[in-house]
PDB file of C-alpha atoms in Angstrom:
ATOM      1  CA  ARG W 377     -12.268  23.938   6.612  1.00 87.00           C
ATOM      2  CA  GLU W 378     -11.960  27.044   8.776  1.00 90.00           C
ATOM      3  CA  GLN W 379     -13.052  26.505  12.368  1.00 94.00           C
ATOM      4  CA  ASP W 380     -10.876  27.961  15.110  1.00 96.00           C
ATOM      5  CA  PRO W 381      -9.160  30.912  13.381  1.00 96.00           C
ATOM      6  CA  LYS W 382      -6.248  30.764  15.809  1.00 98.00           C
ATOM      7  CA  ARG W 383      -5.412  27.046  15.530  1.00 98.00           C
ATOM      8  CA  TRP W 384      -4.463  25.390  12.260  1.00 98.00           C
ATOM      9  CA  VAL W 385      -3.483  21.935  10.959  1.00 96.00           C
ATOM     10  CA  VAL W 386      -1.849  21.527   7.557  1.00 97.00           C
ATOM     11  CA  GLN W 387      -1.967  17.841   6.546  1.00 95.00           C
ATOM     12  CA  LEU W 388       0.218  16.475   3.725  1.00 96.00           C
ATOM     13  CA  GLU W 389      -1.274  13.465   1.965  1.00 94.00           C
ATOM     14  CA  GLY W 390       0.821  10.322   1.577  1.00 94.00           C
ATOM     15  CA  GLY W 391       0.936   7.884  -1.293  1.00 94.00           C
ATOM     16  CA  GLY W 392       4.369   6.379  -1.812  1.00 92.00           C
ATOM     17  CA  LEU W 393       6.789   7.585  -4.444  1.00 92.00           C
ATOM     18  CA  CYS W 394       7.726   6.850  -8.001  1.00 90.00           C
ATOM     19  CA  PHE W 395      10.720   4.522  -8.269  1.00 87.00           C
ATOM     20  CA  THR W 396      11.684   4.829 -11.943  1.00 89.00           C
ATOM     21  CA  PRO W 397      11.070   7.327 -14.770  1.00 89.00           C
ATOM     22  CA  PHE W 398       8.513   4.947 -16.278  1.00 91.00           C
ATOM     23  CA  ASP W 399       6.794   4.610 -12.902  1.00 91.00           C
ATOM     24  CA  CYS W 400       6.661   8.414 -12.620  1.00 91.00           C
ATOM     25  CA  VAL W 401       5.052   8.674 -16.059  1.00 92.00           C
ATOM     26  CA  ALA W 402       2.460   6.058 -15.090  1.00 93.00           C
ATOM     27  CA  ARG W 403       1.683   7.911 -11.826  1.00 93.00           C
ATOM     28  CA  ALA W 404       1.185  11.145 -13.769  1.00 91.00           C
ATOM     29  CA  LYS W 405      -1.968   9.599 -15.249  1.00 91.00           C
ATOM     30  CA  MET W 406      -3.451   8.872 -11.812  1.00 91.00           C
ATOM     31  CA  LEU W 407      -4.718  10.883  -8.844  1.00 89.00           C
ATOM     32  CA  LEU W 408      -1.356  10.614  -7.078  1.00 91.00           C
ATOM     33  CA  GLY W 409       0.447  12.081 -10.076  1.00 91.00           C
ATOM     34  CA  SER W 410      -1.821  14.816 -11.368  1.00 89.00           C
ATOM     35  CA  SER W 411      -4.461  17.195 -10.067  1.00 89.00           C
ATOM     36  CA  LYS W 412      -6.454  17.081 -13.315  1.00 87.00           C
ATOM     37  CA  GLU W 413      -8.987  14.549 -12.013  1.00 83.00           C
ATOM     38  CA  TRP W 414      -9.191  15.693  -8.393  1.00 88.00           C
ATOM     39  CA  ASP W 415     -12.663  16.125  -6.960  1.00 84.00           C
ATOM     40  CA  PRO W 416     -13.184  19.859  -6.294  1.00 81.00           C
ATOM     41  CA  GLU W 417     -15.779  18.951  -3.667  1.00 78.00           C
ATOM     42  CA  ASN W 418     -13.371  16.831  -1.618  1.00 76.00           C
ATOM     43  CA  THR W 419     -13.065  18.384   1.842  1.00 71.00           C
ATOM     44  CA  PRO W 420     -10.823  17.683   4.847  1.00 65.00           C
ATOM     45  CA  GLU W 421     -13.510  15.787   6.753  1.00 60.00           C
ATOM     46  CA  ASN W 422     -13.677  13.278   3.885  1.00 60.00           C
ATOM     47  CA  ASN W 423     -10.091  12.313   4.636  1.00 60.00           C
ATOM     48  CA  HIS W 424      -8.365  10.923   7.713  1.00 62.00           C
ATOM     49  CA  HIS W 425      -5.828  11.553  10.440  1.00 77.00           C
ATOM     50  CA  LEU W 426      -5.575  15.085  11.824  1.00 81.00           C
ATOM     51  CA  THR W 427      -8.134  16.557   9.418  1.00 77.00           C
ATOM     52  CA  SER W 428     -10.832  14.123  10.564  1.00 80.00           C
ATOM     53  CA  ASP W 429     -13.815  15.717  12.307  1.00 84.00           C
ATOM     54  CA  SER W 430     -14.140  12.733  14.665  1.00 88.00           C
ATOM     55  CA  PRO W 431     -13.857  13.335  18.441  1.00 90.00           C
ATOM     56  CA  LEU W 432     -11.045  10.747  18.378  1.00 93.00           C
ATOM     57  CA  ASN W 433      -8.946  13.328  16.528  1.00 94.00           C
ATOM     58  CA  PRO W 434      -7.300  15.530  19.197  1.00 95.00           C
ATOM     59  CA  LEU W 435      -7.393  18.498  16.819  1.00 95.00           C
ATOM     60  CA  ALA W 436     -10.902  17.985  15.447  1.00 93.00           C
ATOM     61  CA  ASN W 437     -11.963  21.538  16.310  1.00 94.00           C
ATOM     62  CA  TRP W 438      -8.961  23.255  14.735  1.00 96.00           C
ATOM     63  CA  SER W 439      -9.011  24.737  11.231  1.00 95.00           C
ATOM     64  CA  HIS W 440      -7.985  22.017   8.765  1.00 93.00           C
ATOM     65  CA  VAL W 441      -6.115  22.178   5.474  1.00 94.00           C
ATOM     66  CA  TYR W 442      -5.742  18.907   3.561  1.00 92.00           C
ATOM     67  CA  VAL W 443      -3.039  19.076   0.868  1.00 94.00           C
ATOM     68  CA  PRO W 444      -3.379  16.302  -1.757  1.00 93.00           C
ATOM     69  CA  TYR W 445      -0.220  14.605  -3.054  1.00 95.00           C
ATOM     70  CA  CYS W 446       0.642  14.602  -6.739  1.00 94.00           C
ATOM     71  CA  SER W 447       4.428  15.038  -6.995  1.00 94.00           C
ATOM     72  CA  GLY W 448       5.556  11.479  -6.226  1.00 93.00           C
ATOM     73  CA  ASP W 449       8.731  12.798  -4.555  1.00 94.00           C
ATOM     74  CA  THR W 450       7.825  12.511  -0.842  1.00 95.00           C
ATOM     75  CA  TRP W 451       7.362  16.315  -0.801  1.00 97.00           C
ATOM     76  CA  LEU W 452      11.067  16.939  -1.435  1.00 96.00           C
ATOM     77  CA  GLY W 453      11.350  18.204  -5.020  1.00 95.00           C
ATOM     78  CA  THR W 454      12.299  21.780  -5.875  1.00 96.00           C
ATOM     79  CA  THR W 455      12.180  21.564  -9.672  1.00 91.00           C
ATOM     80  CA  LYS W 456      10.741  24.529 -11.560  1.00 88.00           C
ATOM     81  CA  HIS W 457      11.505  23.045 -14.967  1.00 85.00           C
ATOM     82  CA  TRP W 458      10.822  19.804 -16.766  1.00 81.00           C
ATOM     83  CA  HIS W 459      13.123  16.827 -16.239  1.00 81.00           C
ATOM     84  CA  VAL W 460      14.390  15.428 -19.526  1.00 80.00           C
ATOM     85  CA  SER W 461      15.064  12.113 -17.745  1.00 80.00           C
ATOM     86  CA  LEU W 462      11.428  12.042 -16.598  1.00 84.00           C
ATOM     87  CA  PHE W 463      10.040  12.610 -20.089  1.00 87.00           C
ATOM     88  CA  GLY W 464       8.960  16.171 -19.340  1.00 87.00           C
ATOM     89  CA  LEU W 465       7.703  15.733 -15.765  1.00 89.00           C
ATOM     90  CA  GLN W 466       8.912  17.808 -12.821  1.00 88.00           C
ATOM     91  CA  MET W 467       9.342  17.036  -9.132  1.00 91.00           C
ATOM     92  CA  SER W 468       8.059  19.975  -7.092  1.00 95.00           C
ATOM     93  CA  GLY W 469       6.717  18.642  -3.785  1.00 96.00           C
ATOM     94  CA  PHE W 470       8.389  21.227  -1.551  1.00 97.00           C
ATOM     95  CA  LEU W 471       7.456  24.050  -3.924  1.00 97.00           C
ATOM     96  CA  ILE W 472       3.818  22.919  -3.696  1.00 97.00           C
ATOM     97  CA  LEU W 473       3.971  23.132   0.095  1.00 98.00           C
ATOM     98  CA  GLN W 474       5.490  26.607  -0.146  1.00 98.00           C
ATOM     99  CA  ALA W 475       2.760  27.749  -2.533  1.00 98.00           C
ATOM    100  CA  VAL W 476       0.004  26.349  -0.295  1.00 98.00           C
ATOM    101  CA  VAL W 477       1.327  28.185   2.775  1.00 98.00           C
ATOM    102  CA  GLU W 478       1.611  31.468   0.872  1.00 98.00           C
ATOM    103  CA  HIS W 479      -1.912  31.070  -0.506  1.00 98.00           C
ATOM    104  CA  LEU W 480      -3.291  30.374   2.968  1.00 98.00           C
ATOM    105  CA  ALA W 481      -1.444  33.366   4.403  1.00 98.00           C
ATOM    106  CA  ALA W 482      -3.027  35.605   1.767  1.00 98.00           C
ATOM    107  CA  THR W 483      -6.564  34.217   1.947  1.00 97.00           C
ATOM    108  CA  THR W 484      -7.157  32.989   5.521  1.00 97.00           C
ATOM    109  CA  ALA W 485      -6.260  33.811   9.121  1.00 98.00           C
ATOM    110  CA  LEU W 486      -3.237  31.466   9.094  1.00 98.00           C
ATOM    111  CA  ALA W 487      -0.751  34.331   9.449  1.00 98.00           C
ATOM    112  CA  THR W 488      -2.257  35.335  12.801  1.00 98.00           C
ATOM    113  CA  ALA W 489      -2.503  31.801  14.214  1.00 98.00           C
ATOM    114  CA  SER W 490      -1.530  31.114  17.813  1.00 98.00           C
ATOM    115  CA  ASP W 491      -0.951  27.397  17.144  1.00 98.00           C
ATOM    116  CA  ALA W 492      -0.016  25.560  13.956  1.00 98.00           C
ATOM    117  CA  VAL W 493       0.654  21.898  13.227  1.00 98.00           C
ATOM    118  CA  LEU W 494       2.321  20.460  10.146  1.00 98.00           C
ATOM    119  CA  SER W 495       1.208  16.854   9.797  1.00 97.00           C
ATOM    120  CA  GLY W 496       1.231  14.163   7.149  1.00 96.00           C
ATOM    121  CA  ASN W 497       0.930  10.431   6.730  1.00 96.00           C
ATOM    122  CA  SER W 498       3.421   8.051   5.083  1.00 96.00           C
ATOM    123  CA  ALA W 499       5.122  10.047   2.298  1.00 96.00           C
ATOM    124  CA  GLY W 500       3.472  13.098   3.838  1.00 97.00           C
ATOM    125  CA  GLY W 501       5.133  12.155   7.121  1.00 97.00           C
ATOM    126  CA  ILE W 502       8.498  12.249   5.363  1.00 97.00           C
ATOM    127  CA  GLY W 503       7.635  15.784   4.294  1.00 98.00           C
ATOM    128  CA  VAL W 504       6.862  16.647   7.927  1.00 98.00           C
ATOM    129  CA  ASN W 505      10.227  15.258   9.071  1.00 98.00           C
ATOM    130  CA  GLN W 506      12.027  17.386   6.510  1.00 98.00           C
ATOM    131  CA  HIS W 507      10.049  20.627   6.493  1.00 98.00           C
ATOM    132  CA  THR W 508       8.615  21.328   9.966  1.00 98.00           C
ATOM    133  CA  ASP W 509      11.526  23.607  10.887  1.00 98.00           C
ATOM    134  CA  TRP W 510      10.988  25.522   7.634  1.00 98.00           C
ATOM    135  CA  PHE W 511       7.247  25.734   8.360  1.00 98.00           C
ATOM    136  CA  ALA W 512       7.892  27.027  11.882  1.00 98.00           C
ATOM    137  CA  GLU W 513      10.251  29.719  10.603  1.00 98.00           C
ATOM    138  CA  ARG W 514       7.837  30.784   7.867  1.00 98.00           C
ATOM    139  CA  MET W 515       4.995  30.998  10.400  1.00 98.00           C
ATOM    140  CA  ARG W 516       7.147  33.265  12.581  1.00 98.00           C
ATOM    141  CA  GLU W 517       7.873  35.483   9.580  1.00 98.00           C
ATOM    142  CA  LEU W 518       4.184  35.704   8.689  1.00 98.00           C
ATOM    143  CA  ALA W 519       3.267  36.552  12.271  1.00 98.00           C
ATOM    144  CA  ALA W 520       5.888  39.300  12.415  1.00 98.00           C
ATOM    145  CA  ALA W 521       4.595  40.777   9.162  1.00 98.00           C
ATOM    146  CA  ALA W 522       1.060  40.723  10.577  1.00 98.00           C
ATOM    147  CA  GLY W 523       2.183  42.390  13.789  1.00 98.00           C
ATOM    148  CA  VAL W 524       1.270  39.508  16.098  1.00 98.00           C
ATOM    149  CA  GLY W 525       3.242  37.203  18.338  1.00 98.00           C
ATOM    150  CA  SER W 526       4.921  34.074  17.020  1.00 98.00           C
ATOM    151  CA  PRO W 527       2.714  30.980  17.030  1.00 98.00           C
ATOM    152  CA  ARG W 528       3.484  27.683  18.689  1.00 98.00           C
ATOM    153  CA  VAL W 529       4.398  25.232  15.925  1.00 98.00           C
ATOM    154  CA  VAL W 530       4.869  21.457  16.131  1.00 98.00           C
ATOM    155  CA  GLY W 531       5.167  18.605  13.663  1.00 98.00           C
ATOM    156  CA  VAL W 532       3.054  15.438  13.774  1.00 98.00           C
ATOM    157  CA  PRO W 533       4.348  12.809  11.321  1.00 98.00           C
ATOM    158  CA  VAL W 534       2.063   9.779  11.033  1.00 97.00           C
ATOM    159  CA  GLU W 535       3.872   6.658   9.806  1.00 97.00           C
ATOM    160  CA  GLY W 536       6.649   8.749   8.302  1.00 97.00           C
ATOM    161  CA  PHE W 537       9.308   6.757  10.177  1.00 97.00           C
ATOM    162  CA  PHE W 538      11.378   5.964   7.084  1.00 95.00           C
ATOM    163  CA  PHE W 539      13.782   4.576   8.283  1.00 94.00           C
ATOM    164  CA  PRO W 540      14.668   3.390  11.777  1.00 96.00           C
ATOM    165  CA  LYS W 541      18.346   2.811  12.512  1.00 94.00           C
ATOM    166  CA  ASN W 542      20.024  -0.237  10.962  1.00 94.00           C
ATOM    167  CA  PHE W 543      17.449  -0.372   8.183  1.00 94.00           C
ATOM    168  CA  PRO W 544      16.752  -1.092   5.345  1.00 92.00           C
ATOM    169  CA  VAL W 545      18.126  -4.602   5.513  1.00 95.00           C
ATOM    170  CA  LEU W 546      16.545  -6.671   2.751  1.00 94.00           C
ATOM    171  CA  TYR W 547      14.848  -9.885   3.813  1.00 96.00           C
ATOM    172  CA  PRO W 548      16.721 -12.144   1.335  1.00 95.00           C
ATOM    173  CA  GLN W 549      20.044 -11.111   2.850  1.00 95.00           C
ATOM    174  CA  PHE W 550      18.661 -11.244   6.408  1.00 97.00           C
ATOM    175  CA  ALA W 551      17.559 -14.816   5.773  1.00 96.00           C
ATOM    176  CA  VAL W 552      21.180 -15.857   5.182  1.00 97.00           C
ATOM    177  CA  GLY W 553      22.526 -13.971   8.209  1.00 96.00           C
ATOM    178  CA  ASN W 554      23.592 -10.738   6.481  1.00 96.00           C
ATOM    179  CA  ARG W 555      22.613  -7.580   8.424  1.00 95.00           C
ATOM    180  CA  LYS W 556      24.341  -5.068   6.137  1.00 93.00           C
ATOM    181  CA  VAL W 557      22.316  -1.853   5.827  1.00 93.00           C
ATOM    182  CA  LEU W 558      21.662  -0.394   2.377  1.00 87.00           C
ATOM    183  CA  ASP W 559      23.126   3.015   3.163  1.00 78.00           C
ATOM    184  CA  ASN W 560      22.604   4.283  -0.394  1.00 74.00           C
ATOM    185  CA  PHE W 561      18.939   3.308  -0.603  1.00 81.00           C
ATOM    186  CA  ALA W 562      17.614   6.884  -0.515  1.00 81.00           C
ATOM    187  CA  ALA W 563      20.537   8.487  -2.342  1.00 77.00           C
ATOM    188  CA  LYS W 564      19.398   7.369  -5.778  1.00 75.00           C
ATOM    189  CA  TYR W 565      16.180   9.295  -5.220  1.00 82.00           C
ATOM    190  CA  VAL W 566      17.192  12.428  -3.307  1.00 81.00           C
ATOM    191  CA  THR W 567      20.325  13.030  -5.383  1.00 78.00           C
ATOM    192  CA  GLY W 568      19.106  11.325  -8.544  1.00 82.00           C
ATOM    193  CA  LEU W 569      15.529  10.841  -9.652  1.00 84.00           C
ATOM    194  CA  PHE W 570      14.031  13.636  -7.516  1.00 85.00           C
ATOM    195  CA  ALA W 571      16.969  16.067  -7.686  1.00 87.00           C
ATOM    196  CA  PRO W 572      17.173  18.876  -6.916  1.00 90.00           C
ATOM    197  CA  THR W 573      15.554  18.279  -3.554  1.00 93.00           C
ATOM    198  CA  ARG W 574      15.215  20.108  -0.270  1.00 96.00           C
ATOM    199  CA  LEU W 575      16.332  18.049   2.689  1.00 96.00           C
ATOM    200  CA  HIS W 576      16.371  19.436   6.234  1.00 97.00           C
ATOM    201  CA  GLU W 577      18.870  22.300   6.181  1.00 97.00           C
ATOM    202  CA  GLY W 578      20.233  21.648   9.666  1.00 98.00           C
ATOM    203  CA  CYS W 579      20.890  18.000   8.863  1.00 97.00           C
ATOM    204  CA  VAL W 580      22.531  18.844   5.539  1.00 97.00           C
ATOM    205  CA  GLN W 581      24.798  21.360   7.281  1.00 98.00           C
ATOM    206  CA  ALA W 582      25.675  18.772   9.915  1.00 98.00           C
ATOM    207  CA  ALA W 583      26.525  16.321   7.129  1.00 96.00           C
ATOM    208  CA  LYS W 584      29.098  18.785   5.831  1.00 97.00           C
ATOM    209  CA  GLU W 585      30.568  19.440   9.261  1.00 98.00           C
ATOM    210  CA  GLU W 586      30.543  15.828  10.415  1.00 97.00           C
ATOM    211  CA  GLN W 587      31.467  14.457   6.997  1.00 96.00           C
ATOM    212  CA  PHE W 588      28.649  12.036   6.311  1.00 93.00           C
ATOM    213  CA  ASP W 589      26.590  11.651   3.144  1.00 91.00           C
ATOM    214  CA  SER W 590      23.799  14.242   3.205  1.00 93.00           C
ATOM    215  CA  ALA W 591      21.478  11.688   1.534  1.00 91.00           C
ATOM    216  CA  ARG W 592      21.338   9.999   4.938  1.00 92.00           C
ATOM    217  CA  CYS W 593      19.254  13.000   6.046  1.00 94.00           C
ATOM    218  CA  PHE W 594      16.344  11.347   4.262  1.00 94.00           C
ATOM    219  CA  GLY W 595      16.164   8.801   7.098  1.00 94.00           C
ATOM    220  CA  ALA W 596      13.963   9.561  10.116  1.00 96.00           C
ATOM    221  CA  SER W 597      16.553   8.150  12.535  1.00 96.00           C
ATOM    222  CA  VAL W 598      19.011  10.764  11.254  1.00 96.00           C
ATOM    223  CA  VAL W 599      16.982  13.857  10.337  1.00 97.00           C
ATOM    224  CA  LEU W 600      14.860  13.978  13.495  1.00 98.00           C
ATOM    225  CA  GLN W 601      18.032  14.319  15.556  1.00 98.00           C
ATOM    226  CA  TYR W 602      18.453  17.772  13.996  1.00 98.00           C
ATOM    227  CA  SER W 603      14.882  19.030  14.322  1.00 98.00           C
ATOM    228  CA  ARG W 604      14.629  22.294  16.253  1.00 98.00           C
ATOM    229  CA  THR W 605      10.828  22.071  16.389  1.00 98.00           C
ATOM    230  CA  PRO W 606       9.049  19.673  18.771  1.00 98.00           C
ATOM    231  CA  MET W 607       7.536  16.593  17.130  1.00 98.00           C
ATOM    232  CA  PHE W 608       4.791  14.214  18.175  1.00 98.00           C
ATOM    233  CA  VAL W 609       5.687  11.016  16.331  1.00 98.00           C
ATOM    234  CA  ILE W 610       2.831   8.607  15.572  1.00 98.00           C
ATOM    235  CA  SER W 611       3.827   5.216  14.209  1.00 98.00           C
ATOM    236  CA  ASN W 612       3.533   1.441  14.328  1.00 98.00           C
ATOM    237  CA  LEU W 613       6.454  -0.494  15.754  1.00 97.00           C
ATOM    238  CA  PHE W 614       6.078  -3.105  13.007  1.00 98.00           C
ATOM    239  CA  ASP W 615       5.607  -1.133   9.793  1.00 98.00           C
ATOM    240  CA  GLN W 616       4.064  -3.476   7.243  1.00 97.00           C
ATOM    241  CA  LEU W 617       5.109  -1.381   4.241  1.00 96.00           C
ATOM    242  CA  MET W 618       8.767  -1.277   5.218  1.00 96.00           C
ATOM    243  CA  ILE W 619       8.850  -4.936   6.242  1.00 97.00           C
ATOM    244  CA  HIS W 620       6.784  -6.505   3.475  1.00 96.00           C
ATOM    245  CA  ASP W 621       7.272  -4.192   0.480  1.00 92.00           C
ATOM    246  CA  LEU W 622      10.546  -2.321   0.936  1.00 90.00           C
ATOM    247  CA  GLY W 623      12.252  -5.162   2.804  1.00 90.00           C
ATOM    248  CA  VAL W 624      10.831  -7.602   0.248  1.00 90.00           C
ATOM    249  CA  CYS W 625       9.611 -10.059   2.864  1.00 96.00           C
ATOM    250  CA  LEU W 626       6.645 -11.302   0.875  1.00 95.00           C
ATOM    251  CA  SER W 627       6.071 -14.140   3.330  1.00 96.00           C
ATOM    252  CA  CYS W 628       5.920 -11.790   6.336  1.00 97.00           C
ATOM    253  CA  SER W 629       2.514 -11.291   7.927  1.00 96.00           C
ATOM    254  CA  SER W 630       0.929 -10.586  11.276  1.00 95.00           C
ATOM    255  CA  ASN W 631       0.562 -14.370  11.630  1.00 96.00           C
ATOM    256  CA  SER W 632       4.237 -15.218  11.071  1.00 97.00           C
ATOM    257  CA  PRO W 633       5.454 -17.462  13.933  1.00 97.00           C
ATOM    258  CA  ALA W 634       8.038 -15.689  16.061  1.00 95.00           C
ATOM    259  CA  ALA W 635      10.619 -18.467  15.579  1.00 97.00           C
ATOM    260  CA  SER W 636      10.277 -18.520  11.779  1.00 98.00           C
ATOM    261  CA  VAL W 637      12.665 -16.508   9.623  1.00 98.00           C
ATOM    262  CA  PRO W 638       9.888 -14.084   8.596  1.00 98.00           C
ATOM    263  CA  GLY W 639       8.950 -13.763  12.259  1.00 98.00           C
ATOM    264  CA  GLN W 640      12.556 -13.061  13.192  1.00 98.00           C
ATOM    265  CA  TYR W 641      12.757 -10.414  10.467  1.00 98.00           C
ATOM    266  CA  ILE W 642       9.620  -8.689  11.768  1.00 98.00           C
ATOM    267  CA  ARG W 643      11.041  -8.732  15.283  1.00 97.00           C
ATOM    268  CA  TYR W 644      14.386  -7.408  14.023  1.00 97.00           C
ATOM    269  CA  PHE W 645      12.613  -4.451  12.434  1.00 98.00           C
ATOM    270  CA  GLY W 646      10.611  -3.832  15.607  1.00 98.00           C
ATOM    271  CA  GLU W 647      13.767  -3.889  17.726  1.00 98.00           C
ATOM    272  CA  GLN W 648      15.430  -1.289  15.491  1.00 98.00           C
ATOM    273  CA  ALA W 649      12.313   0.890  15.520  1.00 98.00           C
ATOM    274  CA  ALA W 650      12.029   0.664  19.316  1.00 98.00           C
ATOM    275  CA  GLN W 651      15.704   1.539  19.758  1.00 98.00           C
ATOM    276  CA  THR W 652      15.344   4.489  17.396  1.00 98.00           C
ATOM    277  CA  VAL W 653      12.402   5.791  19.423  1.00 98.00           C
ATOM    278  CA  GLU W 654      14.406   5.382  22.634  1.00 98.00           C
ATOM    279  CA  ASP W 655      17.416   7.194  21.139  1.00 98.00           C
ATOM    280  CA  LEU W 656      15.206  10.073  19.995  1.00 98.00           C
ATOM    281  CA  ARG W 657      13.410  10.206  23.336  1.00 97.00           C
ATOM    282  CA  LYS W 658      16.752  10.712  25.098  1.00 98.00           C
ATOM    283  CA  ALA W 659      18.136  13.162  22.533  1.00 98.00           C
ATOM    284  CA  LYS W 660      14.898  15.126  22.120  1.00 98.00           C
ATOM    285  CA  PRO W 661      13.092  15.510  25.452  1.00 98.00           C
ATOM    286  CA  ASP W 662      10.568  17.868  23.841  1.00 98.00           C
ATOM    287  CA  PHE W 663       9.391  15.109  21.465  1.00 98.00           C
ATOM    288  CA  GLY W 664       6.316  13.005  22.112  1.00 98.00           C
ATOM    289  CA  PHE W 665       5.547   9.510  20.830  1.00 98.00           C
ATOM    290  CA  PHE W 666       2.483   7.347  20.267  1.00 98.00           C
ATOM    291  CA  VAL W 667       3.840   4.053  18.931  1.00 98.00           C
ATOM    292  CA  THR W 668       1.623   0.987  18.683  1.00 98.00           C
ATOM    293  CA  SER W 669       2.802  -2.630  18.542  1.00 97.00           C
ATOM    294  CA  GLU W 670       0.545  -3.329  15.548  1.00 97.00           C
ATOM    295  CA  TYR W 671       1.654  -4.777  12.195  1.00 97.00           C
ATOM    296  CA  HIS W 672       0.353  -2.106   9.814  1.00 97.00           C
ATOM    297  CA  HIS W 673       1.540   0.843   7.797  1.00 97.00           C
ATOM    298  CA  ASP W 674      -0.847   3.800   8.172  1.00 94.00           C
ATOM    299  CA  GLU W 675      -4.175   2.144   7.399  1.00 93.00           C
ATOM    300  CA  ASN W 676      -4.884   1.365  11.059  1.00 95.00           C
ATOM    301  CA  PHE W 677      -4.523   5.036  11.938  1.00 95.00           C
ATOM    302  CA  ASN W 678      -7.363   5.844   9.546  1.00 90.00           C
ATOM    303  CA  ALA W 679      -9.551   4.022  12.065  1.00 92.00           C
ATOM    304  CA  ILE W 680      -7.723   5.213  15.193  1.00 95.00           C
ATOM    305  CA  PHE W 681      -8.339   8.844  14.213  1.00 93.00           C
ATOM    306  CA  THR W 682     -11.961   8.280  13.236  1.00 90.00           C
ATOM    307  CA  SER W 683     -13.689   5.226  14.724  1.00 91.00           C
ATOM    308  CA  ARG W 684     -11.489   2.995  16.919  1.00 94.00           C
ATOM    309  CA  GLU W 685     -10.004   4.293  20.143  1.00 96.00           C
ATOM    310  CA  LYS W 686      -6.462   3.005  20.676  1.00 97.00           C
ATOM    311  CA  VAL W 687      -5.103   3.033  24.218  1.00 98.00           C
ATOM    312  CA  ILE W 688      -1.435   2.664  25.193  1.00 97.00           C
ATOM    313  CA  GLY W 689      -0.439   2.755  28.853  1.00 96.00           C
ATOM    314  CA  GLY W 690      -3.912   3.959  29.756  1.00 97.00           C
ATOM    315  CA  GLU W 691      -3.839   6.881  27.313  1.00 97.00           C
ATOM    316  CA  SER W 692      -5.700   7.247  24.037  1.00 97.00           C
ATOM    317  CA  LEU W 693      -4.084   8.961  21.093  1.00 96.00           C
ATOM    318  CA  ALA W 694      -6.030  12.140  21.849  1.00 96.00           C
ATOM    319  CA  SER W 695      -5.204  12.177  25.573  1.00 97.00           C
ATOM    320  CA  ALA W 696      -1.536  11.316  24.905  1.00 98.00           C
ATOM    321  CA  PHE W 697      -1.240  14.200  22.486  1.00 98.00           C
ATOM    322  CA  TRP W 698      -2.780  16.689  24.896  1.00 98.00           C
ATOM    323  CA  LEU W 699      -0.678  15.490  27.836  1.00 98.00           C
ATOM    324  CA  TRP W 700       2.367  16.185  25.667  1.00 98.00           C
ATOM    325  CA  TYR W 701       1.135  19.423  24.113  1.00 98.00           C
ATOM    326  CA  GLU W 702      -0.135  21.076  27.255  1.00 93.00           C
TER     327      GLU W 702
END
C-alpha cells in the first residue's frame, strides 16, 4: 500500500519455525509453508502491527509492505537448492527478503525514501534482529544509485526477543532447582536444519574474534549488542510462547500464583527479560523500548496496534515511538 512515497515500512510476518524435517514437510502444505494458496487480494491493512491503518499505529500513514512468511526458518535461510534431508524443500527466508527489497526498488519509490523501517513480529522479529543492518546498508546503496541522500533506517522487532539472557531454561529442570541454560538450543537449527543461514555479520565476526559459538548470535540478548542500526524493541516481559511452549511449562498461565513453581518460573523469565532490556539500554543508548508486563506472546499487540491503546509511564505505543524517533 503506497501512501507517503518518502516513508516506508517493510513488515516480516511471523509464524514459528519447523522443528524437524517431517514438521517442515507438513508446513509446506499450509499457508506458512507455501505461497500456493495465498490470497492475492490480501493487503497490508488486513494484517496487524506496523502495517495496520489504525491511528494507534504510529506509522499508519507511511507506505506499507507486508511480506508473508513461508520459509519456516525465521527468515535466516540462504539455500538456493533443495535439501535432501528436507525431502526436497529449501530454506530461503533471507533470500526472500532480498528479492522483495530488490523488487520494491525496481517498482516503487523505495529507493528514494527518506525514512525506512524494517519490522516483523515473532519469527519476523528474529529476522529484524538479524537483518536490519543489512537492510540499512542496502537502502544506502539504493539511495546512492538513485542520486539521493541516504535514508534514516531503524528496526522495530515485535516480540522477536528470542532469547533473553540466561534462557532457555526448561521448566522441568527449573522445578528441581537446575538453572542450566541450553546454550545449544538454536545451534541445531542455524547450523543444522536451516543451514546455510545468514546470521548478523557483525555478531558472527565478533564470535570469531572473541571465540564464542556463532550460533549464539541467534539470541536477541547477544545479537542486538552488535546492531549498528537503532532499534525500537516492542515486547512483553512475560512471553507466553517462550514460557509455556519452548520452556515446556504447560501448567504456567497468567493466573499462576506467584509462590507456586509455575509462578516462580514465570517470574524468573521476567527477571531475565528485564535484565536483558536494562543491559541493552545501557549498551545501546540509541535503542528504544516499549515492554509491557503482560503474559502474552504477540497476540496482544494485534489489539494494541489496532484497537486497544496501551499506556506505559503515561505514554502510548505511538507516543513512545515518536518521542524516541524524533
